[in-house]
Amino acid sequence: MPSYSYAVTIAAPAARVWQVLAAPEKWPELTPSMTSVRGLAGPGVFPGARFAVRQPRLRPAVWQVTALDEGTSFFWETRAPGARSRAGHVLEPAGDATRMTLTLDQSGALSWPVAFLLGSTIRRYLSLEGDGIKRRSEQPPSA
């Protein structure tokens, strides 16, 4: 099945990166790959949380958090006819920094046609999102 990943080292402790990563409603401020993200059960990432996500060139989708390791990782997934997408957001210590890996795995009958049509967009969006989270995480937290 199609799989994509993007990893980046962030010059900030994992706790700071987690503050940024675990606030997906603010991601549109960080990257042009997100138009809007709205928590359907309130803000924040928690098991079962659902988010309405709009991205340029992609269909609107509802992503649901399926796994969470507070401060370290969360996974969410969305389904469309013929395809399922599962995205991971994982933080690992890297000395005084944090290594963040973003992944997207797709499955289903239409996953390969989607990969053919949108694979380059997906790869670009992962890097835009990772770089946006990096930039915000490396800034001092706002008071």
XYZ file of N, CA, C and O in Angstrom:
572
model
N 0.827 -1.178 0.000
C 0.000 0.000 0.000
C 0.881 1.254 0.000
O 1.979 1.238 0.537
N 0.384 2.341 -0.551
C 1.185 3.567 -0.582
C 1.502 4.062 0.829
O 0.658 4.030 1.725
N 2.745 4.518 0.991
C 3.206 5.002 2.291
C 4.144 6.182 2.068
O 4.968 6.147 1.153
N 4.005 7.184 2.902
C 4.813 8.393 2.790
C 5.343 8.744 4.171
O 4.683 8.478 5.177
N 6.509 9.379 4.224
C 7.003 9.852 5.523
C 7.891 11.066 5.331
O 8.458 11.286 4.259
N 7.970 11.843 6.391
C 8.836 13.025 6.422
C 9.343 13.157 7.854
O 8.559 13.140 8.800
N 10.657 13.255 7.999
C 11.259 13.393 9.325
C 12.086 14.670 9.362
O 12.722 15.041 8.370
N 12.066 15.317 10.518
C 12.803 16.568 10.694
C 13.276 16.644 12.145
O 12.584 16.201 13.058
N 14.478 17.197 12.323
C 14.995 17.422 13.671
C 14.674 18.851 14.068
O 14.927 19.797 13.310
N 14.113 18.998 15.250
C 13.636 20.293 15.734
C 14.469 20.699 16.946
O 14.604 19.917 17.893
N 15.003 21.901 16.911
C 15.847 22.408 18.001
C 14.969 22.902 19.149
O 14.921 24.094 19.473
N 14.268 21.958 19.757
C 13.390 22.259 20.890
C 13.131 20.946 21.618
O 13.159 19.875 21.005
N 12.859 21.036 22.918
C 12.543 19.807 23.664
C 11.198 19.225 23.217
O 10.318 19.947 22.728
N 11.046 17.927 23.420
C 9.825 17.240 22.986
C 8.566 17.858 23.596
O 7.533 17.928 22.933
N 8.655 18.327 24.844
C 7.475 18.924 25.482
C 6.995 20.146 24.703
O 5.789 20.369 24.545
N 7.923 20.956 24.216
C 7.555 22.138 23.429
C 6.965 21.722 22.080
O 5.949 22.250 21.640
N 7.597 20.758 21.413
C 7.086 20.299 20.124
C 5.689 19.707 20.299
O 4.793 19.954 19.489
N 5.476 18.967 21.386
C 4.172 18.376 21.631
C 3.098 19.453 21.772
O 1.971 19.278 21.289
N 3.420 20.576 22.424
C 2.448 21.671 22.556
C 1.944 22.110 21.186
O 0.760 22.384 21.006
N 2.838 22.191 20.229
C 2.476 22.619 18.873
C 1.759 21.491 18.137
O 0.713 21.695 17.519
N 2.316 20.298 18.215
C 1.771 19.154 17.493
C 0.365 18.795 17.964
O -0.504 18.450 17.155
N 0.110 18.879 19.250
C -1.169 18.455 19.820
C -2.241 19.542 19.757
O -3.276 19.424 20.415
N -2.018 20.564 18.956
C -3.013 21.627 18.750
C -3.316 21.750 17.254
O -3.022 22.766 16.622
N -3.907 20.698 16.650
C -4.108 20.733 15.197
C -4.982 21.877 14.704
O -4.841 22.302 13.558
N -5.849 22.419 15.571
C -6.678 23.557 15.138
C -5.819 24.756 14.744
O -6.265 25.616 13.979
N -4.589 24.818 15.238
C -3.691 25.934 14.919
C -2.780 25.646 13.736
O -2.058 26.533 13.288
N -2.792 24.432 13.205
C -1.908 24.094 12.094
C -2.091 24.982 10.863
O -1.111 25.272 10.188
N -3.315 25.444 10.534
C -3.424 26.316 9.363
C -2.586 27.601 9.476
O -2.240 28.197 8.460
N -2.245 28.023 10.705
C -1.363 29.178 10.888
C 0.083 28.839 10.523
O 0.884 29.741 10.289
N 0.415 27.549 10.490
C 1.796 27.106 10.322
C 2.143 26.654 8.924
O 3.324 26.576 8.578
N 1.139 26.305 8.129
C 1.420 25.686 6.834
C 0.345 26.021 5.805
O -0.841 26.034 6.137
N 0.757 26.252 4.564
C -0.236 26.476 3.507
C -0.932 25.188 3.073
O -1.840 25.228 2.252
N -0.536 24.044 3.630
C -1.172 22.781 3.259
C -2.481 22.544 4.009
O -3.173 21.557 3.747
N -2.820 23.425 4.933
C -4.057 23.297 5.700
C -4.860 24.587 5.560
O -4.348 25.669 5.832
N -6.106 24.456 5.165
C -6.994 25.609 5.081
C -7.708 25.814 6.408
O -7.803 26.923 6.906
N -8.216 24.701 6.989
C -8.865 24.784 8.299
C -8.839 23.412 8.965
O -8.862 22.378 8.298
N -8.779 23.453 10.290
C -8.886 22.254 11.118
C -9.787 22.632 12.285
O -9.501 23.581 13.006
N -10.878 21.876 12.445
C -11.841 22.186 13.502
C -12.114 20.935 14.321
O -12.538 19.905 13.779
N -11.865 21.014 15.610
C -12.179 19.906 16.505
C -13.684 19.773 16.642
O -14.355 20.740 16.995
N -14.210 18.591 16.368
C -15.660 18.384 16.422
C -16.152 18.090 17.835
O -17.354 18.127 18.088
N -15.226 17.812 18.745
C -15.583 17.568 20.147
C -14.767 18.483 21.047
O -14.449 18.135 22.172
N -14.408 19.645 20.527
C -13.590 20.577 21.280
C -12.136 20.499 20.846
O -11.766 19.672 20.030
N -11.317 21.384 21.399
C -9.915 21.428 21.000
C -9.096 20.316 21.653
O -9.513 19.701 22.633
N -7.942 20.085 21.086
C -6.998 19.142 21.670
C -7.119 17.742 21.113
O -8.129 17.358 20.536
N -6.030 17.003 21.297
C -5.929 15.632 20.798
C -6.187 14.671 21.959
O -5.544 14.774 23.000
N -7.140 13.773 21.772
C -7.434 12.732 22.766
C -8.039 11.552 22.011
O -8.528 11.713 20.884
N -7.985 10.348 22.582
C -8.526 9.179 21.877
C -9.989 9.401 21.480
O -10.804 9.824 22.290
N -10.268 9.159 20.210
C -11.620 9.331 19.693
C -11.927 10.729 19.184
O -12.960 10.930 18.550
N -11.055 11.700 19.448
C -11.292 13.072 18.969
C -11.412 13.063 17.444
O -10.682 12.356 16.755
N -12.344 13.874 16.949
C -12.557 13.976 15.503
C -12.324 15.416 15.071
O -12.694 16.350 15.782
N -11.715 15.556 13.896
C -11.372 16.867 13.361
C -11.819 16.975 11.908
O -11.521 16.095 11.101
N -12.523 18.057 11.596
C -12.875 18.371 10.213
C -11.690 19.119 9.614
O -11.311 20.184 10.109
N -11.102 18.545 8.574
C -9.884 19.092 7.978
C -10.151 19.466 6.524
O -10.690 18.665 5.751
N -9.744 20.675 6.177
C -9.813 21.130 4.783
C -8.396 21.461 4.331
O -7.665 22.157 5.037
N -8.056 20.929 3.150
C -6.734 21.156 2.572
C -6.894 21.498 1.096
O -7.758 20.935 0.417
N -6.040 22.393 0.584
C -6.108 22.714 -0.841
C -5.924 21.449 -1.686
O -5.109 20.581 -1.348
N -6.684 21.332 -2.760
C -6.592 20.237 -3.730
C -7.095 18.895 -3.215
O -7.081 17.921 -3.950
N -7.490 18.806 -1.942
C -7.976 17.536 -1.388
C -9.429 17.688 -0.941
O -9.870 18.795 -0.622
N -10.131 16.572 -0.899
C -11.514 16.586 -0.412
C -11.527 16.882 1.077
O -10.631 16.446 1.805
N -12.537 17.603 1.562
C -12.664 17.760 3.013
C -12.762 16.372 3.649
O -13.328 15.445 3.062
N -12.192 16.238 4.840
C -12.172 14.935 5.497
C -12.364 15.101 6.997
O -12.046 16.149 7.562
N -12.867 14.058 7.615
C -12.943 13.999 9.072
C -11.929 12.959 9.521
O -11.986 11.798 9.109
N -10.971 13.409 10.325
C -9.919 12.549 10.860
C -10.246 12.241 12.314
O -10.631 13.139 13.060
N -10.069 10.973 12.708
C -10.343 10.560 14.082
C -9.077 9.992 14.708
O -8.399 9.138 14.122
N -8.763 10.466 15.929
C -7.591 9.987 16.657
C -7.853 8.538 17.076
O -8.846 8.247 17.750
N -6.953 7.647 16.667
C -7.111 6.222 16.953
C -6.103 5.722 17.983
O -6.313 4.653 18.567
N -5.017 6.446 18.185
C -4.008 6.049 19.178
C -3.299 7.300 19.668
O -3.055 8.229 18.897
N -2.985 7.295 20.963
C -2.331 8.451 21.572
C -1.374 7.971 22.654
O -1.742 7.158 23.494
N -0.152 8.473 22.595
C 0.814 8.311 23.672
C 1.181 9.746 24.062
O 2.002 10.382 23.388
N 0.522 10.254 25.079
C 0.630 11.666 25.480
C 2.086 12.123 25.507
O 2.935 11.499 26.142
N 2.368 13.194 24.795
C 3.707 13.776 24.768
C 4.661 13.124 23.784
O 5.759 13.628 23.562
N 4.232 12.027 23.157
C 5.131 11.285 22.273
C 4.567 11.069 20.871
O 5.272 11.240 19.892
N 3.288 10.670 20.770
C 2.753 10.364 19.440
C 1.227 10.353 19.449
O 0.600 10.163 20.478
N 0.698 10.568 18.259
C -0.707 10.262 18.029
C -0.886 9.855 16.579
O -0.102 10.221 15.701
N -1.902 9.031 16.373
C -2.263 8.559 15.044
C -3.731 8.874 14.840
O -4.528 8.812 15.778
N -4.061 9.234 13.619
C -5.455 9.450 13.285
C -5.715 8.895 11.906
O -4.779 8.627 11.147
N -6.995 8.680 11.594
C -7.314 8.127 10.287
C -8.601 8.726 9.755
O -9.408 9.280 10.505
N -8.723 8.612 8.443
C -9.922 9.055 7.749
C -10.260 8.017 6.687
O -9.370 7.286 6.224
N -11.517 7.960 6.339
C -11.967 7.013 5.322
C -12.750 7.763 4.249
O -13.454 8.725 4.541
N -12.569 7.292 3.034
C -13.344 7.771 1.892
C -13.729 6.516 1.106
O -13.123 5.454 1.311
N -14.697 6.601 0.232
C -15.051 5.402 -0.535
C -13.813 4.806 -1.225
O -13.121 5.490 -1.968
N -13.502 3.563 -0.893
C -12.395 2.864 -1.530
C -11.018 3.132 -0.967
O -10.037 2.596 -1.476
N -10.915 3.960 0.064
C -9.579 4.280 0.590
C -9.641 4.648 2.071
O -10.616 5.240 2.532
N -8.598 4.263 2.761
C -8.418 4.653 4.160
C -7.025 5.248 4.277
O -6.056 4.707 3.739
N -6.907 6.367 4.979
C -5.613 7.000 5.232
C -5.372 7.012 6.730
O -6.266 7.370 7.504
N -4.160 6.627 7.124
C -3.765 6.645 8.540
C -2.490 7.469 8.636
O -1.492 7.162 7.980
N -2.533 8.519 9.450
C -1.384 9.414 9.598
C -0.813 9.299 11.004
O -1.562 9.215 11.983
N 0.503 9.299 11.083
C 1.199 9.238 12.358
C 2.027 10.472 12.602
O 2.543 11.086 11.660
N 2.140 10.844 13.864
C 2.903 12.009 14.312
C 3.709 11.530 15.506
O 3.142 11.321 16.579
N 5.011 11.319 15.327
C 5.832 10.673 16.347
C 7.018 11.547 16.712
O 7.736 12.039 15.827
N 7.241 11.725 18.020
C 8.369 12.499 18.541
C 9.338 11.559 19.241
O 8.935 10.686 19.995
N 10.641 11.792 18.995
C 11.694 11.021 19.647
C 12.778 11.977 20.092
O 13.133 12.913 19.353
N 13.365 11.766 21.282
C 14.471 12.608 21.726
C 15.658 12.461 20.765
O 15.922 11.373 20.262
N 16.354 13.564 20.547
C 17.554 13.573 19.699
C 18.567 14.503 20.354
O 18.784 15.628 19.897
N 19.134 14.068 21.465
C 20.027 14.939 22.231
C 19.213 16.055 22.850
O 18.216 15.801 23.523
N 19.612 17.313 22.593
C 18.867 18.465 23.094
C 17.703 18.832 22.180
O 16.973 19.783 22.455
N 17.540 18.088 21.102
C 16.511 18.371 20.112
C 15.472 17.247 20.121
O 15.516 16.344 20.950
N 14.554 17.338 19.167
C 13.495 16.341 19.013
C 13.407 15.953 17.549
O 13.415 16.824 16.675
N 13.321 14.681 17.293
C 13.119 14.173 15.931
C 11.630 13.902 15.772
O 11.039 13.145 16.550
N 11.012 14.560 14.795
C 9.596 14.359 14.514
C 9.464 13.629 13.183
O 10.075 14.037 12.191
N 8.676 12.571 13.183
C 8.404 11.833 11.956
C 6.906 11.857 11.696
O 6.107 11.497 12.569
N 6.548 12.309 10.508
C 5.159 12.320 10.059
C 5.020 11.225 9.009
O 5.869 11.107 8.116
N 3.969 10.423 9.117
C 3.744 9.352 8.153
C 2.308 9.390 7.659
O 1.409 9.896 8.338
N 2.107 8.857 6.473
C 0.761 8.668 5.931
C 0.764 7.354 5.177
O 1.565 7.159 4.253
N -0.096 6.440 5.603
C -0.251 5.146 4.948
C -1.671 5.058 4.418
O -2.618 5.424 5.122
N -1.791 4.558 3.194
C -3.106 4.438 2.586
C -3.385 2.983 2.247
O -2.476 2.232 1.885
N -4.638 2.603 2.351
C -5.052 1.256 1.985
C -6.425 1.325 1.326
O -7.089 2.350 1.370
N -6.813 0.221 0.721
C -8.105 0.157 0.052
C -7.945 0.073 -1.455
O -6.872 0.329 -2.009
N -9.032 -0.258 -2.114
C -9.015 -0.484 -3.555
C -8.560 0.736 -4.355
O -7.936 0.597 -5.411
N -8.849 1.921 -3.858
C -8.485 3.134 -4.606
C -7.188 3.779 -4.125
O -6.832 4.859 -4.588
N -6.473 3.121 -3.222
C -5.266 3.747 -2.675
C -4.187 3.969 -3.737
O -3.515 5.003 -3.725
N -4.007 3.028 -4.653
C -2.972 3.227 -5.685
C -3.367 4.308 -6.697
O -2.520 5.144 -7.049
N -4.614 4.352 -7.177
C -4.972 5.483 -8.049
C -4.815 6.840 -7.350
O -4.363 7.809 -7.956
N -5.171 6.894 -6.058
C -4.983 8.138 -5.305
C -3.504 8.478 -5.238
O -3.102 9.630 -5.427
N -2.662 7.476 -4.987
C -1.213 7.705 -4.920
C -0.691 8.231 -6.259
O 0.155 9.138 -6.293
N -1.188 7.669 -7.348
C -0.758 8.117 -8.675
C -1.142 9.578 -8.911
O -0.343 10.374 -9.391
N -2.367 9.925 -8.540
C -2.865 11.281 -8.790
C -2.340 12.315 -7.790
O -2.121 13.467 -8.150
N -2.176 11.915 -6.522
C -1.895 12.892 -5.469
C -0.608 12.627 -4.691
O -0.330 13.329 -3.717
N 0.176 11.642 -5.080
C 1.379 11.295 -4.325
C 2.335 12.460 -4.132
O 2.826 12.691 -3.023
N 2.589 13.226 -5.171
C 3.523 14.351 -5.030
C 2.938 15.432 -4.122
O 3.666 16.062 -3.347
N 1.629 15.638 -4.180
C 0.972 16.608 -3.293
C 1.080 16.136 -1.844
O 1.395 16.930 -0.946
N 0.843 14.861 -1.606
C 0.925 14.321 -0.252
C 2.336 14.490 0.306
O 2.515 14.938 1.443
N 3.348 14.141 -0.476
C 4.738 14.305 -0.017
C 5.045 15.770 0.298
O 5.674 16.083 1.302
N 4.596 16.668 -0.565
C 4.841 18.104 -0.356
C 4.119 18.590 0.901
O 4.682 19.339 1.707
N 2.877 18.155 1.100
C 2.128 18.577 2.271
C 2.778 18.077 3.566
O 2.836 18.803 4.551
N 3.275 16.840 3.578
C 3.957 16.344 4.776
C 5.168 17.215 5.111
O 5.394 17.551 6.273
N 5.939 17.583 4.095
C 7.119 18.421 4.366
C 6.710 19.829 4.790
O 7.318 20.405 5.706
N 5.684 20.398 4.189
C 5.211 21.720 4.607
C 4.727 21.696 6.055
O 5.018 22.604 6.840
N 3.991 20.652 6.412
C 3.472 20.538 7.781
C 4.611 20.339 8.777
O 4.661 20.992 9.821
N 5.541 19.453 8.448
C 6.677 19.221 9.335
C 7.521 20.467 9.526
O 7.909 20.803 10.650
N 7.777 21.175 8.435
C 8.588 22.393 8.528
C 7.856 23.498 9.287
O 8.471 24.270 10.030
N 6.538 23.578 9.139
C 5.760 24.568 9.884
C 5.765 24.279 11.380
O 5.908 25.196 12.199
N 5.616 23.021 11.748
C 5.666 22.643 13.167
C 7.056 22.915 13.723
O 7.203 23.397 14.847
N 8.089 22.645 12.933
C 9.474 22.924 13.348
C 9.651 24.416 13.631
O 10.141 24.803 14.695
N 9.242 25.269 12.676
C 9.409 26.721 12.856
C 8.705 27.208 14.121
O 9.276 27.940 14.921
N 7.451 26.788 14.321
C 6.704 27.245 15.493
C 7.310 26.697 16.784
O 7.421 27.402 17.777
N 7.728 25.455 16.772
C 8.300 24.834 17.984
C 9.611 25.485 18.391
O 9.941 25.518 19.587
N 10.363 25.996 17.437
C 11.654 26.607 17.733
C 11.519 28.056 18.196
O 12.490 28.653 18.637
N 10.307 28.606 18.113
C 10.047 29.945 18.625
C 9.702 29.846 20.111
O 9.128 28.842 20.544
N 9.994 30.892 20.892
C 9.557 30.871 22.286
C 8.038 30.800 22.362
O 7.351 31.388 21.525
N 7.503 30.073 23.342
C 6.035 30.017 23.478
C 5.478 31.412 23.750
O 6.090 32.205 24.433
N 4.314 31.674 23.160
C 3.683 32.984 23.417
C 3.047 32.985 24.787
O 2.549 31.983 25.265
N 3.095 34.131 25.400
C 2.583 34.256 26.790
C 1.089 34.349 26.818
O 0.413 34.653 25.923
